[in-house]
Amino acid sequence: MADRSNGSSERVTYCRICEPLCGMVATVDDGRLTKLRPDAEHPLSKGFACPKGIAMTDVHNDPDRVLHPLKRTEAGELERVSWEEALDDIGTRLGRIRERRGGDAIGWYMGNPGAFSYSHPLWVKGFLDAVGSPHYYTASAQDVSNRFAASALLYGSPFLLPIPDLSRTDFLLIVGANPLVSHGSVLTAPRIKDDLHAIVARGGRVVVVDPRRSETASAFEHVAVHPDSDAWLLLSLLQVVFDEGLEDAEAIARQSRGIDSLREMVAEQAPEATEQRTGVAASEVRQLARDLAGAERAAVYGRTGSCLGRNGTLVSFLLDALNVVTGNLDREGGAMFGDPPIDFDDVARKIGLGTYGSVRTRIGDLPDVLGQLPASVMAKEITTPGEGQIRALFVSAGNPVLSVPNGDELEAALGELDLMVAIDLYVSDTARHADYVLPATTFLEREDFPLPFLGLHTTPFAQWTEPVVEPAGEARQEWEIIDAISRRIGVAPYSARALRNLARVGVRISPKRLLDILLRTGPGGDLFGLRRRGLNIGKIARNPHGIVLAEHLAAGVLPKKIRHRGKRVRLDPPEIVEEAARLAAQNGRRADFPLRLIGLRELRSHNSWMHNAPLLMRGGRTHAARVHPDDAAAVGLEDGGVVRVSSPHGAIELEALLTDEVKRGTVAVPHGWGHRGGWRLAVKAGGANVNQLASSNPDDLEPLAGMAFLNGIPIRIEAVAARTRSREAAAVSS
Ligand code: SF4
């Protein structure tokens, strides 16, 4: 921290909007955040930050930000109340609900930004465990749960997540990811653009499988696949590897079991047999399989695009299976595992957080993943009577009305609750339905540590940050709010029984104290002085730009990390064999909905929460559907005209952007638009809620992780009018 005599100072911190966790320097003038700039001294991001990170100043100082507790009046307005009044009333009403209906009548939805706080998710889960409720919902079921589910099936642990060794690979196959815009997901590599170009510069290749010629696909080699056909493509790649004897038999024998089942699963799926489904020429698939298997060091990596189809867990499984059979798992330049200073997998398992399928939803019989249930069924869990019906719902850092399928259904369900509390920066499209809106701090007003991402850094790394400014207004950290509510209903918000027992004798542990204990007793810890070079929070904090813990990830760690008995990767889970059979029986074609909808990431959006930042909305940004010119011509749609996009579940209208970057038959629409909350600029920007086109019917969800089907939805389009670019395109429900 550098203080200047004029009341201005610079404070080192890091961005917590997305996974690169770029180093930032905050300028604070007289206690107020005035500027954020990239931290040139950060060892990994080295002066990089994207527009969202810089624009966080706008969010932080937003005049629409909630800075005081708000309570809904009899007249339906939100009015300012004191923290004491809000917390006392919430505690009383919650206590009553718990007494009458049980702890399992209380639910919680935590949005994506919550995962970037080291304390928020632990306190939410601890609170629900303390009251005895399984109703924990997060944004994961809209973007990542099946990655964890696949790991549970493959490795016996949902937290064991392979990441590509970007700095040493010769061949990177990317399926359904656009890291030049997303900057990486389930992967922390702040200079990922440079990393990808470096692969090519050293003679390697980067191949991108995507229905859209995304920014990443444009920069490297592109395989244009039909939406929601990744499973077929991966089955065919495996079929060629086996059929042509390209597998690494030694690695397979050493690392895995169940190879015969996998061979059988793919045997009929030669590229010629799947060509129609994938839209990729059989010869191209054959060559890709040969090149991948023949590369000295290769890694297969897939993300959100590969997760949101009808068979996402199967796709995640097949991505890793390709790494195994080509001998690229757990080796330099391949798909490797992090070795973090806190063994989060071990800790989570011990306190019951690392679960998969340990509870199932009342509606739809869908499994939990990491204790989190599919948010797509949350509305029905509220409206369906019976034991375990949700009567009180907390929503923190989340906007499920815009992020889960069928937001209209959820909005209606929220009105049936006995109590709804939102903890947020804004009166969002979801928070506007709450009985109370409680002001949360931004990440710049809280201390932090990248706990969930420690094992996802391609270069092992740790950084501690203090808050750079005091909370604005009366904002409080989420864990503090949870603790205050917990006290009012007589529980201690901890998942670990030992901590709940300690609370009974008056000792409530803080997040910082808990983290320090985990760090000091972890594999990289100082064991309270017994290990001289070990870590503790103080030591990390003395290096404000963070500490690089090793130059590279270590290879050969799989045997000590895998949780299956026999220490082998399981290539024959019955769930996956069944899912492959389900895939074979699927027929996605519908004559009345001949096109397919996919999503996309925009550089200046982050899900639904950054559309109120002027810096990001400059230039009259609008919400637009990317439509292939041939598909547009077929319905008389012009560039800039309004297109009506209909699915079997709903319809929206928005502006059309004609482009051949999407494959013919594919329409791409970004999510997170169509605001109706108390954020004025976001509302003014217009657009439509694309998730109105998705189904929340449990039968339409992916069965192994309960994830929403958001990529590949059958749709049709119609030209509404030949209007020029307009912001009036709006959501219409059917
Ligand atoms: S890529 Fe942008 S939003 Fe993501 S962490 Fe870096 S600066 Fe923040």
PDB file of C-alpha atoms and ligand atoms in Angstrom, residues 15-22 24 48-54 183, ligand 1:
ATOM      1  CA  CYS A  15     -10.155  -8.920  -9.086  1.00  0.00           C
ATOM      2  CA  ARG A  16     -12.880 -11.375  -8.101  1.00  0.00           C
ATOM      3  CA  ILE A  17     -15.231 -11.125 -11.043  1.00  0.00           C
ATOM      4  CA  CYS A  18     -13.971 -14.170 -12.898  1.00  0.00           C
ATOM      5  CA  GLU A  19     -11.439 -16.931 -12.572  1.00  0.00           C
ATOM      6  CA  PRO A  20      -8.134 -15.373 -13.683  1.00  0.00           C
ATOM      7  CA  LEU A  21      -8.232 -13.343 -10.442  1.00  0.00           C
ATOM      8  CA  CYS A  22      -6.120 -10.636 -12.088  1.00  0.00           C
ATOM      9  CA  MET A  24      -5.318  -4.940  -9.475  1.00  0.00           C
ATOM     10  CA  PHE A  48      -3.406  -7.533 -17.574  1.00  0.00           C
ATOM     11  CA  ALA A  49      -6.996  -6.768 -16.681  1.00  0.00           C
ATOM     12  CA  CYS A  50     -10.088  -6.824 -18.863  1.00  0.00           C
ATOM     13  CA  PRO A  51     -12.689  -4.016 -19.146  1.00  0.00           C
ATOM     14  CA  LYS A  52     -14.893  -5.593 -16.473  1.00  0.00           C
ATOM     15  CA  GLY A  53     -12.152  -5.480 -13.872  1.00  0.00           C
ATOM     16  CA  ILE A  54     -11.518  -1.796 -14.578  1.00  0.00           C
ATOM     17  CA  HIS A 183     -10.564 -15.700 -19.778  1.00  0.00           C
TER      18      HIS A 183
HETATM   19  S1  SF4 B   1     -10.388 -11.160 -16.680  1.00  0.00           S
HETATM   20 FE1  SF4 B   1     -11.319  -9.190 -16.121  1.00  0.00          FE
HETATM   21  S2  SF4 B   1     -13.064  -9.671 -14.828  1.00  0.00           S
HETATM   22 FE2  SF4 B   1     -11.781 -11.501 -14.937  1.00  0.00          FE
HETATM   23  S3  SF4 B   1     -10.466 -11.377 -13.140  1.00  0.00           S
HETATM   24 FE3  SF4 B   1      -9.332 -10.414 -14.841  1.00  0.00          FE
HETATM   25  S4  SF4 B   1      -9.866  -8.246 -14.731  1.00  0.00           S
HETATM   26 FE4  SF4 B   1     -11.339  -9.347 -13.466  1.00  0.00          FE
END
